[in-house]
XYZ file of C-alpha atoms in Angstrom:
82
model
C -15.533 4.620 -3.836
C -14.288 5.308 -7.345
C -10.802 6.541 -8.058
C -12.028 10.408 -8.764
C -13.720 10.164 -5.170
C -10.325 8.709 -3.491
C -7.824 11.182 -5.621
C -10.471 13.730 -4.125
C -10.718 12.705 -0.374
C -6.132 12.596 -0.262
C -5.975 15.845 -2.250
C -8.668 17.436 0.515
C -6.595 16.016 2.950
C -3.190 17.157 1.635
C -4.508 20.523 1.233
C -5.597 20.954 4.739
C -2.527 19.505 6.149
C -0.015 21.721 4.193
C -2.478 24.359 5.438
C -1.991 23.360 8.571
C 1.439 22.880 8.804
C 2.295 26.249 7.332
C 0.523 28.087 10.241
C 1.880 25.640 12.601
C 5.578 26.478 11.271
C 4.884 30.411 11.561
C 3.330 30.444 14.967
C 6.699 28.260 15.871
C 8.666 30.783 14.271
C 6.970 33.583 15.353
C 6.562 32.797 19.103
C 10.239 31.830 19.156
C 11.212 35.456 18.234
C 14.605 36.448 18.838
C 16.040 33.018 20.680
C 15.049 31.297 18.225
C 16.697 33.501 15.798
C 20.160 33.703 17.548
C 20.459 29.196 17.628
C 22.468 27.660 15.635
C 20.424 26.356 12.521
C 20.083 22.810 13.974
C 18.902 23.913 16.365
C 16.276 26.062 14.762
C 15.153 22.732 12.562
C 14.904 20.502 15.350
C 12.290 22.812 17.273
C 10.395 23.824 14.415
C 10.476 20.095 13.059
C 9.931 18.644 16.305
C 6.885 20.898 17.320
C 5.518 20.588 13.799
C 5.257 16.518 14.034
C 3.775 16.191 17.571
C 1.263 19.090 16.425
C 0.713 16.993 12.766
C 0.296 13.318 14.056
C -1.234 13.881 17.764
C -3.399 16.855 17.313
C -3.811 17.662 13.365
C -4.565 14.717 11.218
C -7.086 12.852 13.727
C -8.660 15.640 12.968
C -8.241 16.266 9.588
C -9.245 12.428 9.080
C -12.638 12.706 11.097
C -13.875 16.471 9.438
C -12.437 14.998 5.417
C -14.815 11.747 6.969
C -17.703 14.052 7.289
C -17.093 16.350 4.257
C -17.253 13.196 1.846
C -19.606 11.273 3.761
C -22.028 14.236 3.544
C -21.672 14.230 -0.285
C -22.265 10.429 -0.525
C -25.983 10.888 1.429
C -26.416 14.026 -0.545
C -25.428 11.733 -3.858
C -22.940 14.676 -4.679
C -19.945 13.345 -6.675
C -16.623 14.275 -6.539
């Protein structure tokens, strides 16, 4: 894999998983409405960080990994560079 392919396959990646973290974040936000809203700002952080890295590591990047997997090893049998 050439350095072009690599810088490709992490910016794909990082793309996605700011992606996914941003609507993540908002759904957090949203569904915690108005309790949410009245905790004290530790609080707030610590269930919207907290919910966003469970989501991220256990649910959103093995994910991520296997479809950015199949997106660049589709190219590679098509002989599509990056």
């Amino acid at each position: 894999m050439t350095k072009t392919q690599k810088f490709a396959r992490r910016a794909t990646t990082t793309v996605i998983a700011w992606l996914a973290a941003y609507v993540i974040v908002t759904l957090v936000i949203h569904a915690g409405g108005s309790a949410l809203a009245a905790a004290p700002r530790g609080t707030q952080t610590l269930v919207v960080s907290g919910t966003l890295v469970v989501a991220m590591v256990n649910g959103v990047m093995p994910a991520i990994g296997g479809l950015v997997g199949r997106i660049f090893a589709d190219r590679a049998k098509r002989g599509v560079r990056a």
